[in-house]
Short mmCIF file of C-alpha atoms and ligand atoms in Angstrom, two decimals:
data_model
loop_
_atom_site.label_atom_id
_atom_site.label_comp_id
_atom_site.label_asym_id
_atom_site.label_seq_id
_atom_site.Cartn_x
_atom_site.Cartn_y
_atom_site.Cartn_z
CA MET A 14 -1.24 16.96 21.45
CA LYS A 15 2.40 16.62 22.43
CA PRO A 16 4.75 19.55 21.73
CA PHE A 17 6.81 19.21 18.57
CA ASP A 18 9.56 21.05 16.77
CA TYR A 19 8.68 22.71 13.45
CA VAL A 20 10.91 23.63 10.53
CA ARG A 21 10.01 24.83 7.06
CA ALA A 22 12.30 23.68 4.25
CA ASP A 23 12.88 25.53 0.98
CA THR A 24 14.82 22.89 -0.97
CA VAL A 25 14.55 19.11 -1.18
CA THR A 26 18.07 18.57 0.15
CA ARG A 27 17.44 20.91 3.10
CA ALA A 28 14.20 19.06 3.83
CA THR A 29 15.89 15.66 3.94
CA ALA A 30 18.77 17.10 6.00
CA ALA A 31 16.32 18.67 8.47
CA TYR A 32 14.53 15.34 8.74
CA ALA A 33 17.80 13.44 9.32
CA ALA A 34 18.84 15.92 12.03
CA ARG A 35 15.63 15.41 14.02
CA PRO A 36 14.99 11.82 15.17
CA GLY A 37 11.27 11.11 15.20
CA ALA A 38 10.51 13.74 12.54
CA HIS A 39 7.67 13.55 10.00
CA TYR A 40 7.33 15.42 6.74
CA LEU A 41 4.29 17.72 6.67
CA GLY A 42 2.37 18.30 3.45
CA GLY A 43 -1.22 19.56 3.50
CA GLY A 44 -1.64 17.93 6.92
CA THR A 45 -5.19 16.76 6.19
CA ASN A 46 -4.46 13.30 7.63
CA LEU A 47 -1.33 13.76 9.75
CA VAL A 48 -2.70 16.62 11.85
CA ASP A 49 -5.88 14.64 12.57
CA LEU A 50 -3.77 11.69 13.70
CA MET A 51 -1.68 13.98 15.93
CA LYS A 52 -4.84 15.28 17.59
CA LEU A 53 -5.94 11.69 18.22
CA GLY A 54 -2.55 10.78 19.69
CA VAL A 55 -1.98 8.18 16.97
CA GLU A 56 1.01 10.07 15.56
CA GLU A 57 3.38 11.84 17.94
CA PRO A 58 6.19 13.28 15.81
CA ALA A 59 9.10 14.93 17.60
CA ALA A 60 9.35 17.40 14.71
CA LEU A 61 7.52 18.39 11.55
CA VAL A 62 9.49 19.26 8.44
CA ASP A 63 7.09 21.36 6.39
CA VAL A 64 7.60 20.60 2.68
CA THR A 65 4.73 22.64 1.28
CA ARG A 66 7.05 25.48 0.17
CA LEU A 67 9.38 23.23 -1.82
CA PRO A 68 9.53 23.98 -5.55
CA LEU A 69 7.49 20.85 -6.30
CA ASP A 70 4.16 22.50 -7.07
CA THR A 71 4.04 22.27 -10.85
CA VAL A 72 2.80 19.85 -13.50
CA GLU A 73 5.49 19.54 -16.14
CA GLU A 74 5.24 18.21 -19.70
CA LEU A 75 7.92 15.61 -20.38
CA PRO A 76 9.61 14.98 -23.72
CA GLY A 77 7.77 12.09 -25.31
CA GLY A 78 4.35 12.90 -23.90
CA GLY A 79 4.37 12.06 -20.20
CA LEU A 80 3.68 14.37 -17.26
CA ARG A 81 5.65 14.94 -14.07
CA VAL A 82 3.43 16.00 -11.17
CA GLY A 83 5.28 17.65 -8.29
CA ALA A 84 4.62 16.21 -4.85
CA THR A 85 3.13 19.43 -3.49
CA VAL A 86 0.61 19.93 -6.31
CA ARG A 87 -2.77 20.15 -4.58
CA ASN A 88 -5.36 17.49 -5.36
CA SER A 89 -7.85 20.09 -6.71
CA ASP A 90 -5.28 21.58 -9.05
CA LEU A 91 -4.25 18.17 -10.36
CA ALA A 92 -7.86 17.06 -10.92
CA ALA A 93 -8.56 20.26 -12.88
CA HIS A 94 -5.36 20.31 -14.91
CA PRO A 95 -6.30 20.27 -18.61
CA ALA A 96 -3.62 17.73 -19.55
CA VAL A 97 -4.75 15.37 -16.80
CA ARG A 98 -8.42 15.70 -17.68
CA GLU A 99 -7.72 15.12 -21.36
CA ARG A 100 -5.00 12.45 -21.25
CA TYR A 101 -5.49 10.65 -17.93
CA PRO A 102 -9.22 11.02 -17.15
CA ALA A 103 -9.20 8.17 -14.60
CA LEU A 104 -6.78 10.18 -12.46
CA SER A 105 -8.93 13.31 -12.54
CA GLN A 106 -12.04 11.26 -11.73
CA ALA A 107 -10.31 9.47 -8.86
CA LEU A 108 -9.13 12.73 -7.33
CA LEU A 109 -12.61 14.24 -7.55
CA ALA A 110 -14.07 11.11 -5.95
CA GLY A 111 -11.89 11.63 -2.88
CA ALA A 112 -12.62 13.63 0.26
CA SER A 113 -14.34 17.05 -0.03
CA GLY A 114 -13.62 20.22 -1.99
CA GLN A 115 -12.01 21.86 1.03
CA LEU A 116 -9.74 18.89 1.69
CA ARG A 117 -8.76 18.55 -1.98
CA ASN A 118 -7.74 22.22 -1.97
CA THR A 119 -5.22 21.47 0.77
CA ALA A 120 -4.15 17.84 0.28
CA THR A 121 -1.02 17.26 -1.81
CA THR A 122 -0.07 14.58 -4.32
CA GLY A 123 2.64 13.20 -2.04
CA GLY A 124 0.44 13.36 1.05
CA ASN A 125 -2.39 11.59 -0.71
CA LEU A 126 -0.08 8.62 -1.38
CA LEU A 127 1.10 8.63 2.25
CA GLN A 128 -2.27 8.91 3.97
CA ARG A 129 -2.91 6.16 6.47
CA THR A 130 -5.71 3.65 6.83
CA ARG A 131 -9.02 4.81 8.28
CA CYS A 132 -9.42 1.52 10.22
CA PRO A 133 -11.24 2.67 13.39
CA TYR A 134 -9.01 0.57 15.62
CA PHE A 135 -5.92 2.27 14.19
CA GLN A 136 -7.42 5.65 15.03
CA ASP A 137 -8.36 4.71 18.62
CA THR A 138 -5.36 4.52 20.94
CA ALA A 139 -7.42 2.54 23.49
CA LYS A 140 -7.76 -0.38 21.03
CA PRO A 141 -5.24 -3.04 19.97
CA CYS A 142 -3.71 -2.41 16.55
CA ASN A 143 -0.57 -3.96 15.10
CA LYS A 144 -0.17 -1.10 12.65
CA ARG A 145 -0.15 1.58 15.36
CA GLU A 146 1.55 -0.52 18.04
CA PRO A 147 3.30 -3.61 16.64
CA GLY A 148 2.55 -6.75 18.64
CA SER A 149 -0.59 -5.40 20.30
CA GLY A 150 -2.98 -7.44 18.14
CA CYS A 151 -5.59 -6.61 15.53
CA GLY A 152 -8.88 -5.38 16.94
CA ALA A 153 -10.59 -5.55 13.56
CA LEU A 154 -10.03 -9.27 12.96
CA ASP A 155 -12.86 -10.29 15.29
CA GLY A 156 -14.36 -6.83 15.53
CA VAL A 157 -15.96 -4.39 13.10
CA HIS A 158 -14.47 -5.11 9.69
CA ARG A 159 -17.18 -4.49 7.14
CA ASP A 160 -14.91 -1.99 5.32
CA HIS A 161 -11.74 -4.08 5.52
CA ALA A 162 -9.67 -6.12 3.07
CA VAL A 163 -10.69 -9.15 1.05
CA LEU A 164 -7.39 -9.53 -0.84
CA GLY A 165 -3.81 -9.87 0.39
CA HIS A 166 -4.55 -9.46 4.10
CA SER A 167 -2.74 -11.29 6.89
CA ALA A 168 -3.44 -12.46 10.42
CA HIS A 169 -1.60 -9.30 11.54
CA CYS A 170 -3.64 -6.70 9.67
CA ILE A 171 -6.74 -6.57 7.45
CA ALA A 172 -6.76 -2.83 6.78
CA THR A 173 -7.33 -1.23 3.38
CA HIS A 174 -5.54 1.72 1.83
CA PRO A 175 -7.93 4.68 1.60
CA SER A 176 -6.60 6.61 -1.42
CA ASP A 177 -8.61 6.92 -4.63
CA MET A 178 -5.78 8.70 -6.45
CA ALA A 179 -3.31 5.89 -5.81
CA VAL A 180 -5.65 3.37 -7.47
CA ALA A 181 -5.68 5.38 -10.69
CA LEU A 182 -1.90 5.84 -10.56
CA ALA A 183 -1.45 2.07 -10.22
CA ALA A 184 -3.65 1.35 -13.25
CA LEU A 185 -1.93 4.06 -15.33
CA ASP A 186 1.58 2.66 -14.74
CA ALA A 187 2.71 5.83 -12.97
CA GLU A 188 6.08 6.03 -11.22
CA VAL A 189 6.73 7.63 -7.84
CA GLU A 190 9.95 9.67 -7.62
CA LEU A 191 11.76 9.77 -4.28
CA TYR A 192 14.70 11.57 -2.76
CA GLY A 193 16.47 10.47 0.40
CA PRO A 194 19.78 9.95 2.16
CA ASP A 195 20.94 7.62 -0.64
CA GLY A 196 19.89 10.01 -3.42
CA ALA A 197 17.08 9.82 -5.96
CA ARG A 198 15.21 6.71 -7.07
CA SER A 199 11.76 5.81 -8.31
CA LEU A 200 9.23 3.05 -7.73
CA PRO A 201 6.23 1.91 -9.78
CA ALA A 202 3.08 3.35 -8.21
CA ALA A 203 1.64 -0.18 -8.21
CA GLY A 204 4.53 -1.31 -5.99
CA PHE A 205 4.81 1.75 -3.76
CA HIS A 206 2.42 0.45 -1.08
CA ARG A 207 2.93 -2.87 0.70
CA LEU A 208 0.81 -5.80 1.73
CA PRO A 209 0.74 -6.10 5.53
CA GLY A 210 2.42 -9.50 6.07
CA ASP A 211 3.89 -9.50 9.57
CA ARG A 212 4.98 -5.83 9.35
CA PRO A 213 1.70 -3.89 9.03
CA GLU A 214 3.26 -0.80 10.59
CA ARG A 215 5.00 -0.25 7.26
CA ASP A 216 2.52 1.07 4.69
CA THR A 217 4.98 1.67 1.85
CA GLU A 218 8.38 0.76 0.45
CA LEU A 219 9.77 4.18 1.47
CA ARG A 220 13.16 4.02 3.18
CA PRO A 221 13.82 6.08 6.33
CA GLY A 222 14.09 9.77 5.51
CA GLU A 223 12.90 9.45 1.90
CA LEU A 224 10.62 12.14 0.56
CA VAL A 225 8.15 11.75 -2.30
CA THR A 226 9.18 14.42 -4.82
CA ALA A 227 6.96 13.68 -7.84
CA VAL A 228 4.67 11.30 -9.66
CA VAL A 229 5.38 10.61 -13.33
CA LEU A 230 2.54 9.68 -15.66
CA PRO A 231 3.91 7.79 -18.66
CA ALA A 232 3.29 8.62 -22.29
CA ALA A 233 2.35 4.96 -22.75
CA THR A 234 -1.03 5.46 -21.08
CA ALA A 235 -1.62 9.08 -22.15
CA GLY A 236 -4.75 9.53 -24.23
CA LEU A 237 -5.99 5.95 -23.81
CA PRO A 238 -9.58 5.54 -22.64
CA SER A 239 -9.50 5.33 -18.85
CA LEU A 240 -12.11 5.40 -16.10
CA TYR A 241 -12.42 5.42 -12.32
CA ARG A 242 -15.57 4.27 -10.55
CA LYS A 243 -16.16 4.08 -6.80
CA ALA A 244 -18.90 2.61 -4.62
CA ARG A 245 -19.40 4.22 -1.21
CA ASP A 246 -22.02 4.60 1.48
CA ARG A 247 -23.03 8.12 0.44
CA ALA A 248 -22.62 10.20 -2.70
CA SER A 249 -19.68 12.29 -1.52
CA TYR A 250 -17.10 12.64 1.22
CA ALA A 251 -16.87 8.92 1.93
CA PHE A 252 -14.14 6.36 1.48
CA ALA A 253 -14.60 3.60 -1.08
CA LEU A 254 -16.19 0.29 -0.25
CA ALA A 255 -14.77 -0.87 -3.57
CA SER A 256 -13.40 0.99 -6.57
CA VAL A 257 -11.86 0.29 -9.95
CA ALA A 258 -9.50 2.24 -12.18
CA ALA A 259 -8.81 0.92 -15.66
CA VAL A 260 -7.17 1.89 -18.91
CA LEU A 261 -7.80 -0.07 -22.10
CA ARG A 262 -6.37 -0.10 -25.60
CA VAL A 263 -8.18 -2.17 -28.21
CA GLN A 264 -6.37 -2.70 -31.49
CA ASP A 265 -7.46 -4.81 -34.47
CA GLY A 266 -10.42 -6.09 -32.51
CA VAL A 267 -8.47 -7.42 -29.52
CA VAL A 268 -7.22 -6.03 -26.22
CA ALA A 269 -3.67 -4.80 -26.79
CA HIS A 270 -3.24 -3.26 -23.32
CA ALA A 271 -5.25 -3.32 -20.11
CA GLY A 272 -4.27 -1.73 -16.82
CA ILE A 273 -6.73 -2.54 -14.04
CA ALA A 274 -6.52 -1.72 -10.33
CA PHE A 275 -8.98 -2.27 -7.49
CA GLY A 276 -9.28 0.10 -4.53
CA ALA A 277 -10.53 -0.55 -0.99
CA LEU A 278 -10.01 -4.31 -1.31
CA ALA A 279 -6.48 -4.56 0.07
CA HIS A 280 -3.69 -2.92 2.07
CA ARG A 281 -2.54 -1.36 -1.19
CA PRO A 282 -4.13 -0.51 -4.54
CA TRP A 283 -4.58 -3.97 -6.05
CA ARG A 284 -3.17 -4.16 -9.56
CA ALA A 285 -5.15 -6.90 -11.29
CA ARG A 286 -2.32 -8.59 -13.16
CA ARG A 287 -4.16 -11.87 -13.62
CA ALA A 288 -7.16 -10.16 -15.15
CA GLU A 289 -4.90 -8.13 -17.44
CA GLU A 290 -3.10 -11.28 -18.57
CA ALA A 291 -6.41 -13.01 -19.24
CA LEU A 292 -7.57 -10.09 -21.39
CA ARG A 293 -4.43 -9.59 -23.46
CA GLY A 294 -5.19 -10.66 -27.04
CA ALA A 295 -8.84 -11.40 -26.29
CA ALA A 296 -11.80 -9.80 -28.03
CA PRO A 297 -13.32 -7.19 -25.67
CA THR A 298 -16.52 -9.11 -25.05
CA GLU A 299 -18.67 -9.34 -21.95
CA ALA A 300 -17.65 -12.99 -21.55
CA ALA A 301 -13.95 -12.10 -21.73
CA PHE A 302 -14.36 -9.37 -19.12
CA GLU A 303 -16.30 -11.69 -16.81
CA HIS A 304 -13.67 -14.39 -17.13
CA ALA A 305 -10.81 -11.96 -16.47
CA VAL A 306 -12.41 -10.32 -13.44
CA ASP A 307 -13.41 -13.71 -11.99
CA VAL A 308 -9.86 -14.99 -12.40
CA GLU A 309 -8.60 -12.01 -10.40
CA LEU A 310 -11.22 -12.11 -7.68
CA SER A 311 -10.86 -15.86 -7.17
CA ALA A 312 -7.97 -14.89 -4.87
CA ALA A 313 -10.35 -13.04 -2.53
CA ARG A 314 -10.63 -14.26 1.07
CA PRO A 315 -13.57 -12.34 2.53
CA LEU A 316 -13.92 -11.90 6.26
CA ARG A 317 -17.05 -12.56 8.35
CA ASP A 318 -18.75 -9.26 7.43
CA ASN A 319 -17.35 -8.09 4.11
CA ALA A 320 -18.11 -10.79 1.54
CA TYR A 321 -20.34 -8.21 -0.20
CA LYS A 322 -17.19 -6.51 -1.49
CA VAL A 323 -16.41 -9.29 -3.98
CA PRO A 324 -19.60 -9.05 -6.08
CA LEU A 325 -19.55 -5.26 -5.64
CA ALA A 326 -16.02 -4.98 -7.03
CA ARG A 327 -16.91 -7.46 -9.78
CA GLY A 328 -19.87 -5.38 -10.88
CA ILE A 329 -17.88 -2.13 -10.92
CA ALA A 330 -15.04 -3.73 -12.89
CA LEU A 331 -17.40 -5.16 -15.51
CA ASP A 332 -19.13 -1.80 -15.86
CA VAL A 333 -15.82 0.06 -16.25
CA LEU A 334 -14.40 -2.39 -18.80
CA THR A 335 -17.62 -2.45 -20.81
CA ARG A 336 -17.72 1.35 -20.96
CA LEU A 337 -14.07 1.56 -21.99
CA ALA A 338 -14.56 -0.99 -24.77
CA ALA A 339 -17.77 0.56 -26.10
CA PRO A 340 -16.14 2.84 -28.74
CA ALA A 341 -14.11 -0.07 -30.11
CA ARG A 342 -17.20 -2.28 -30.31
CA SER A 343 -19.49 0.23 -32.03
FE1 SF4 B 236 -4.73 -2.19 13.13
FE2 SF4 B 236 -4.68 -3.25 10.72
FE3 SF4 B 236 -5.97 -4.50 12.62
FE4 SF4 B 236 -6.93 -2.15 11.71
S1 SF4 B 236 -6.78 -4.04 10.56
S2 SF4 B 236 -6.73 -2.85 13.87
S3 SF4 B 236 -5.02 -1.11 11.18
S4 SF4 B 236 -3.77 -4.11 12.57
#
């Protein structure tokens, strides 16, 4: 590992100033991904600005019924928070489906959003990878890509985003709050991560120096039935092969609101807008769910070795939607 400078910040403005003063700096949260990548030589920051002592470690009730989750709230604490479990169950389930107990105790909300792909070519500095080294090629395209994207990929990168939490946040219409050199702003969680296009080195819409300060869960999705389901190679401590987060409101016998997001199918959590549109105003029947999910997944472009993901994701989505609609249909 290359030597690096280290500074611990105690306020958000001091953190962004410390970052700006050190070209090549990275923010350090729980370090559960960044430190691994530093050991592999994939990340070589000139400096680490430690943000774990910032006053961003609380879950705050908002007027009107939403929740603001500070960026340094640990994944375990967020999953166990009574308000999250009761009002946003898909988020708690997604967090508990990720990583291991030890990692969840350390990983932060902001760091979870900013974790990088687990594409094996990205993690191996001897291999070509446009995300790690722009212009070097994509080793996965003709290589091992069973776990890679079926939606929204490009000739430059076919990686998937590994977060479970981010999939639930996308379905729940969460917002990501940021602070940077130009002040504060927020982005929809569903638009925080990017598709690769010809710039796969950029995972998110973050501007240089911006820090994730919080995630806001809206009152609009609080208390609605929501679920997260994940398929993986083993029962725990494995990344998703496909996953689905969904929230559903049925009113007067028809779907009044559906928020659906797929995980592990694309470079970002894939908000299923076409499926949601197909469901709006429809009776929550098996046929309606099948139609909606098929409309969404018709955009899939599987690679040589990952066509299995399409029927897998379809099956999970139908199961999730059927379970969510069950109380309204009984
Ligand atoms: Fe790199 Fe993306 Fe290709 Fe993986 S899929 S080797 S991350 S460019």
